[in-house]
GROMACS .gro file of C-alpha atoms in nm:
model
  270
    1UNK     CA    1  -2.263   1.341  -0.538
    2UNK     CA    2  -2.366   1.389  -0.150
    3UNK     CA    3  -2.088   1.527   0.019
    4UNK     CA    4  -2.076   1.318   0.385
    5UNK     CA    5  -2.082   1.469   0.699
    6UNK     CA    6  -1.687   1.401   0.741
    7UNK     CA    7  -1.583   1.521   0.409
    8UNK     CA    8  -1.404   1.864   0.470
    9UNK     CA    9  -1.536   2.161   0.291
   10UNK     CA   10  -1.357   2.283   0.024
   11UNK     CA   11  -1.236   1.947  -0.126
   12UNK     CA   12  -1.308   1.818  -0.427
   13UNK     CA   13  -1.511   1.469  -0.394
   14UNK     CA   14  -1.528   1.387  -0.781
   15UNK     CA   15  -1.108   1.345  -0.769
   16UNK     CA   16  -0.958   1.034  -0.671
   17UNK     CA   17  -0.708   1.060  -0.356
   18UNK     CA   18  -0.427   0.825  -0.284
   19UNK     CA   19  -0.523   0.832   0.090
   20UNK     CA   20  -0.850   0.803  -0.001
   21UNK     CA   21  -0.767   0.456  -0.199
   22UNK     CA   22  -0.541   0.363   0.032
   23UNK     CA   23  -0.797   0.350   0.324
   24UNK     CA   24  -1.010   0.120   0.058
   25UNK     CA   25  -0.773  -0.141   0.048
   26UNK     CA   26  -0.742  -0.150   0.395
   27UNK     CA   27  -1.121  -0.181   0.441
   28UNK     CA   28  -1.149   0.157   0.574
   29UNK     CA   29  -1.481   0.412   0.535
   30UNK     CA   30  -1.347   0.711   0.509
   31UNK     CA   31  -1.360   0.688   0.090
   32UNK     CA   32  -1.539   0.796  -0.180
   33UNK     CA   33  -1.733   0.635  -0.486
   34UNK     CA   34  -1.444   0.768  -0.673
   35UNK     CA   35  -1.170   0.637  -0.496
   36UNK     CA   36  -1.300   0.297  -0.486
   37UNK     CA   37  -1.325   0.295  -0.865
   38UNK     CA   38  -0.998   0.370  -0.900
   39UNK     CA   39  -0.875   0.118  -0.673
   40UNK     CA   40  -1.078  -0.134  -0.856
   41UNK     CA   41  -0.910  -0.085  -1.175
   42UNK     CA   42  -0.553  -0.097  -1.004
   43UNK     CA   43  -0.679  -0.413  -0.914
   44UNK     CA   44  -0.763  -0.554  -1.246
   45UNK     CA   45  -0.387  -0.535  -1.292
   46UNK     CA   46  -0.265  -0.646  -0.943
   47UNK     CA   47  -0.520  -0.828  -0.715
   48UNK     CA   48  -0.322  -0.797  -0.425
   49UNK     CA   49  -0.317  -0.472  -0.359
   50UNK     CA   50  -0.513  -0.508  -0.055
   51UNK     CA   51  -0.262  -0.739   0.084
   52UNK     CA   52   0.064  -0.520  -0.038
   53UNK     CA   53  -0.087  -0.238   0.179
   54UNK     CA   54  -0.160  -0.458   0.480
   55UNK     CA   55   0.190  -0.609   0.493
   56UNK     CA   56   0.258  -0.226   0.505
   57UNK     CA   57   0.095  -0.163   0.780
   58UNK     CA   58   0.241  -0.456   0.959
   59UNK     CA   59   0.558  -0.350   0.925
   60UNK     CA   60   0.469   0.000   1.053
   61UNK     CA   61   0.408  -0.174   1.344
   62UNK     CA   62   0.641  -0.401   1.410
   63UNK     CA   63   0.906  -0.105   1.352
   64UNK     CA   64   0.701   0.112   1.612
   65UNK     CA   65   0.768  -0.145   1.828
   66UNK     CA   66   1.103  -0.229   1.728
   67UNK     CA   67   1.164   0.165   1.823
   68UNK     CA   68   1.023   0.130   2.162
   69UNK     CA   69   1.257  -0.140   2.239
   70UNK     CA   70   1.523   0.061   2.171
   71UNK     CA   71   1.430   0.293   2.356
   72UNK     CA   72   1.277   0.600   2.160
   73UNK     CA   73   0.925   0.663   2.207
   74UNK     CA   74   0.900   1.004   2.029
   75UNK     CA   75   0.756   0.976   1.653
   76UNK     CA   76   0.730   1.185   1.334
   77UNK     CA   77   0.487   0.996   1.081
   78UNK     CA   78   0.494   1.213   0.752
   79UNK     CA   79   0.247   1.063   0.469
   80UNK     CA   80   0.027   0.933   0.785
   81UNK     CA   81  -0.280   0.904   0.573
   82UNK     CA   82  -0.644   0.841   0.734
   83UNK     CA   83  -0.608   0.669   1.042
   84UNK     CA   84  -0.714   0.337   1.072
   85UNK     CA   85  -0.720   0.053   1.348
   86UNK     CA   86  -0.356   0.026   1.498
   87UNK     CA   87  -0.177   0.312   1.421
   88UNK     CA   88   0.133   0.433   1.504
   89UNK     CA   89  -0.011   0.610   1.838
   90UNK     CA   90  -0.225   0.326   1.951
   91UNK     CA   91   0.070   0.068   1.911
   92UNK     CA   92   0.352   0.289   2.052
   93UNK     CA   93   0.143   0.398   2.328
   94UNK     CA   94   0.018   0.047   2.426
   95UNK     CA   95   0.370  -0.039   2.435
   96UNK     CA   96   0.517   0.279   2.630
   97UNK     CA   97   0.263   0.486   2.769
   98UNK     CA   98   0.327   0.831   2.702
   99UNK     CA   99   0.493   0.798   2.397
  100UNK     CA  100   0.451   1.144   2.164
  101UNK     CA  101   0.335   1.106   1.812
  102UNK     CA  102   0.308   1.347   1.521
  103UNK     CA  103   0.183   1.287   1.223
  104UNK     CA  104   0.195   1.482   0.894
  105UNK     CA  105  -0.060   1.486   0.601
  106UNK     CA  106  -0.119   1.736   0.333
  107UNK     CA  107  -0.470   1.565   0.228
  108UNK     CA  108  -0.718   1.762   0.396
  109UNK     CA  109  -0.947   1.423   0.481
  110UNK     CA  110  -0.652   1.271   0.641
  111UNK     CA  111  -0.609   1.611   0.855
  112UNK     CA  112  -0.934   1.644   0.944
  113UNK     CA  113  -1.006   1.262   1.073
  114UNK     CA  114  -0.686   1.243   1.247
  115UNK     CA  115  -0.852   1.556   1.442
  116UNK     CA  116  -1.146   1.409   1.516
  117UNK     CA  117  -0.967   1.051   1.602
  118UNK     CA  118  -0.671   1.223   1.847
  119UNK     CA  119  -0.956   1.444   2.024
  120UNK     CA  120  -0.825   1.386   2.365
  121UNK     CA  121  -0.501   1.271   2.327
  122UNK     CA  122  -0.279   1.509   2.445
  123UNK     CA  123   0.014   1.271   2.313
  124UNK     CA  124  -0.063   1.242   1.973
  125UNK     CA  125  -0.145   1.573   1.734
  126UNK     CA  126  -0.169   1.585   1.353
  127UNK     CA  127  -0.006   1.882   1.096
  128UNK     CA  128  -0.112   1.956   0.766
  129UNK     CA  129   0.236   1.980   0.612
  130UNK     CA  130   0.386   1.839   0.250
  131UNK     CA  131   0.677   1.585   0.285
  132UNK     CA  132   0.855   1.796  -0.011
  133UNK     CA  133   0.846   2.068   0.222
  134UNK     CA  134   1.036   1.976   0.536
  135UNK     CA  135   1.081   2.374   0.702
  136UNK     CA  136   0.711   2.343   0.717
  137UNK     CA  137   0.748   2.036   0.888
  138UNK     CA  138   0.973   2.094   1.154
  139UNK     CA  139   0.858   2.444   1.235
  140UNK     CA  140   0.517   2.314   1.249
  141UNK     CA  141   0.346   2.392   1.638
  142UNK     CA  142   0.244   2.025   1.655
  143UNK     CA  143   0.577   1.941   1.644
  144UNK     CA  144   0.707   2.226   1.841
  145UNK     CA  145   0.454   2.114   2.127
  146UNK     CA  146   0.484   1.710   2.094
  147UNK     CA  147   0.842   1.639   2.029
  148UNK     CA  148   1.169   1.693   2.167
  149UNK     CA  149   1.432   1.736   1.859
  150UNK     CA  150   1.747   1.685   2.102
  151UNK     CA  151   1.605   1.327   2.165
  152UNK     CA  152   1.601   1.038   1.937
  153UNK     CA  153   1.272   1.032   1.731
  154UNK     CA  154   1.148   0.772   1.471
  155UNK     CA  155   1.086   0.951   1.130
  156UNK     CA  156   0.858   0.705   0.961
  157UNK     CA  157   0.803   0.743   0.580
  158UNK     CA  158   0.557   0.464   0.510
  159UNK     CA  159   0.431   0.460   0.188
  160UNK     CA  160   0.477   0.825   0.082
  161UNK     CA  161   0.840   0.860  -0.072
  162UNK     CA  162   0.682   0.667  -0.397
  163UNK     CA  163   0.457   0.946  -0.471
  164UNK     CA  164   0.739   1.179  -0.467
  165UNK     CA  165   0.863   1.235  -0.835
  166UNK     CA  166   1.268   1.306  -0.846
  167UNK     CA  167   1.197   1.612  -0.992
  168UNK     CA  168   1.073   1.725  -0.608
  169UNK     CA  169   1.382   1.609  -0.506
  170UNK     CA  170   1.268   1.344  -0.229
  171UNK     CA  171   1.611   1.275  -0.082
  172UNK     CA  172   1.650   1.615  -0.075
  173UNK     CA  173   1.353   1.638   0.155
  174UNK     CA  174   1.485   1.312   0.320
  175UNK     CA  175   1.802   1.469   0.433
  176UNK     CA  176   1.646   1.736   0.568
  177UNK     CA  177   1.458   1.554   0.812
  178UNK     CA  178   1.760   1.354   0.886
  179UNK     CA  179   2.003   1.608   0.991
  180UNK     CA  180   1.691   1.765   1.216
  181UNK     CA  181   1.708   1.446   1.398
  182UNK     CA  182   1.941   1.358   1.675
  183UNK     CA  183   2.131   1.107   1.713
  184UNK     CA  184   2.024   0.748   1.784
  185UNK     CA  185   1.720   0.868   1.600
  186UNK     CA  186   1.555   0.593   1.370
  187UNK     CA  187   1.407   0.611   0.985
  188UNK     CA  188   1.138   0.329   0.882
  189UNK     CA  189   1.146   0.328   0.456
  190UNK     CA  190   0.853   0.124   0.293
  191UNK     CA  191   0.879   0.203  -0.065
  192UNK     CA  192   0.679   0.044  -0.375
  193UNK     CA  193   0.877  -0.143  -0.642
  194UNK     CA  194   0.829  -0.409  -0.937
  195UNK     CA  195   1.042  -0.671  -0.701
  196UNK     CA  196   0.891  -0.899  -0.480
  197UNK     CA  197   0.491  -0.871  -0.671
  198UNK     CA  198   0.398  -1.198  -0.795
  199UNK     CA  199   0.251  -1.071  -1.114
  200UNK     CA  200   0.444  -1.001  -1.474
  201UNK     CA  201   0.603  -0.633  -1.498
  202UNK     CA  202   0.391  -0.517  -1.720
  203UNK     CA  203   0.067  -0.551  -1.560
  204UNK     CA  204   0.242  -0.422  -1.222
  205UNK     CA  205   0.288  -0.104  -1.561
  206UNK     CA  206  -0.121  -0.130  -1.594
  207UNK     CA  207  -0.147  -0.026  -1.215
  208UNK     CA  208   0.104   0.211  -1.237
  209UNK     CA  209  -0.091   0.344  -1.517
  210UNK     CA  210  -0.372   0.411  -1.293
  211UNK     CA  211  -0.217   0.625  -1.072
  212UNK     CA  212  -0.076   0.822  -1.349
  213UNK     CA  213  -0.414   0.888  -1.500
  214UNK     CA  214  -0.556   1.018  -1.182
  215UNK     CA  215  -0.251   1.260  -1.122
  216UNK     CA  216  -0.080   1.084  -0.831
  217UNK     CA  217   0.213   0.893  -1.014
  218UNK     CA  218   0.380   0.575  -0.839
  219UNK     CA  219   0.698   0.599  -0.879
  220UNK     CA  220   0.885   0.219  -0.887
  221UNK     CA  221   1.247   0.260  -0.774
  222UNK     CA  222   1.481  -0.002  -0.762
  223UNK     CA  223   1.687  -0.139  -0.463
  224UNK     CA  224   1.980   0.089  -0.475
  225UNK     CA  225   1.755   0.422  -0.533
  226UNK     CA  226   1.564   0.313  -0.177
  227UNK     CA  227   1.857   0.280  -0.070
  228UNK     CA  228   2.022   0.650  -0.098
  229UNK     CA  229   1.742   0.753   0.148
  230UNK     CA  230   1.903   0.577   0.424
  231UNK     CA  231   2.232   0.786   0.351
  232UNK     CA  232   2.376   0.891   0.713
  233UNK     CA  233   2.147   0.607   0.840
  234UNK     CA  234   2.286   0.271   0.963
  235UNK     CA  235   2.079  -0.006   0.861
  236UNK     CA  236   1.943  -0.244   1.176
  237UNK     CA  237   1.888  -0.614   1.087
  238UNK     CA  238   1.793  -0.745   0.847
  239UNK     CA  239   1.839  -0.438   0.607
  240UNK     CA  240   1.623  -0.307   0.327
  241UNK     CA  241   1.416  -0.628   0.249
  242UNK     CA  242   1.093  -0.722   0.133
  243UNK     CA  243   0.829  -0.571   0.318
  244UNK     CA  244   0.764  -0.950   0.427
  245UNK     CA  245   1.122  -1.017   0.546
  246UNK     CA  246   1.117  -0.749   0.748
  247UNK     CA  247   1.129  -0.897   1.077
  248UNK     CA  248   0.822  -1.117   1.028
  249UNK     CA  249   0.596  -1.241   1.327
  250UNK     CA  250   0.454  -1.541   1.109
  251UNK     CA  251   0.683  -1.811   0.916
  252UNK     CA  252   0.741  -1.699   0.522
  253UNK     CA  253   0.589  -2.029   0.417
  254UNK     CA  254   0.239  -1.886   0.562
  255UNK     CA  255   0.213  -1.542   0.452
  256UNK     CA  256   0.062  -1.472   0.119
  257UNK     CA  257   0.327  -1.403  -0.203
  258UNK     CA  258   0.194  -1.007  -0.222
  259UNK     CA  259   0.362  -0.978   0.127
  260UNK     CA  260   0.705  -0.967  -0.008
  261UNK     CA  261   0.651  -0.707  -0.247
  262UNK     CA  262   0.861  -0.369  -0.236
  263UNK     CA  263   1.103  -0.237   0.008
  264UNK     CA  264   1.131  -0.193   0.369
  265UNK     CA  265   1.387  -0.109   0.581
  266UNK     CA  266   1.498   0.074   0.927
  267UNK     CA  267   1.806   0.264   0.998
  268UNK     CA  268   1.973   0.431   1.270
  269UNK     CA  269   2.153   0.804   1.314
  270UNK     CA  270   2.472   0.748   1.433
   0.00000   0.00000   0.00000
């Protein structure tokens, strides 16, 4: 396999890579034959994928903006992926100029685009840093050099707590992060589960069965377990809903079904 130009060194291109999927179903380039493979089968078992991770995104950005509103402008995206069109540091600095943005990834694509993507920006910086290690995190120099821990900051978790198995004790990790933050700080939660996806369980299982089989498992939590990672967290209106319900910008009757699938929810340090 021909390695591309913006593959990394040192990484191995015949292994599938969540991030690496994840920028397939979001129409992205930055993907290999691989990852696309695996994303196909997933979608055997749930066509909608696609759609699931788009109505993630969309939330991502109607909390970024939601967080502006209220006032913070500092942000801490942990899980951040490969960036794409409208992320978190083109939305929150269209809406406040100025407004600092870190993100975290520990896949070394994801690092390395988000360098080449941020060149320039002296607002936005990226650290290659694992959620289950939060030290790392916080004593990271992007985050030394981009935010202000004494001042509010939106910790967003989009899409990355479900790859975290409970034996790396996410809410742990969670916790962490939380008592790091000040207060008035914000979380955003999106979190995959079996509610909400307009297919029968068990093929929702075949999917899930994919990402075992490539080493990345999914882990499905239910309502109450998403909820424990708000602990010391207020919940702002309209509380951990469907990623759909999530303060929509379109009418429910015109979004499609897959939008309502999983978890989403913001809350507020007190």
């Amino acid at each position: 396999m021909e390695r591309p130009a913006w593959a990394p060194p040192g990484i191995d291109i015949s292994v599938p890579s969540v991030s690496r999927i994840y920028d397939y179903y979001l129409g992205g380039s930055h993907n290999f034959e691989v990852d696309r493979e695996a994303a196909r089968r997933a979608m055997e078992f749930v066509p909608g994928l696609p759609k699931i991770m788009q109505s993630n995104r969309a939330v991502m950005r109607r909390a970024v903006r939601f967080a502006v509103s209220e006032g913070v402008t500092q942000f801490l995206d942990i899980g951040s992926g490969i960036p794409t069109f409208g992320n978190v540091h083109e939305v929150a600095q269209e809406a406040s100029p100025g407004a600092r943005v870190v993100y975290v990834d520990h896949d070394p694509v994801a690092v390395a685009h988000s360098q080449a993507v941020l060149e320039g920006n002296d607002d936005a910086g990226i650290a290659g840093a694992d959620l289950r290690k939060p030290r790392d995190i916080l004593d990271s120099p992007e985050v030394a050099d981009l935010l202000d821990l004494d001042r509010p900051v939106a910790l967003l978790l989009v899409s990355v707590l479900h790859f975290i198995e409970d034996a790396d004790e996410p809410h742990r990790a969670v916790a962490e992060l939380r008592d790091a933050l000040a207060p008035g700080s914000l979380i955003l939660v999106t979190h995959a589960a079996y509610n909400g996806i307009p297919v029968p369980q068990e093929r929702v299982g075949g999917a899930v069965g994919v990402y075992e089989n490539i080493r990345n498992p999914l882990i499905m939590r239910s309502r109450e377990e998403v909820a424990r990672f708000f602990d010391g967290f207020e919940l702002v209106e309209p509380g951990l809903v469907s990623m759909g319900d999530w303060r929509p910008d379109t009418p429910a009757e015109q979004e499609d079904p897959y939008a309502f699938s999983g978890f989403a929810g913001v809350g507020r340090k007190a």
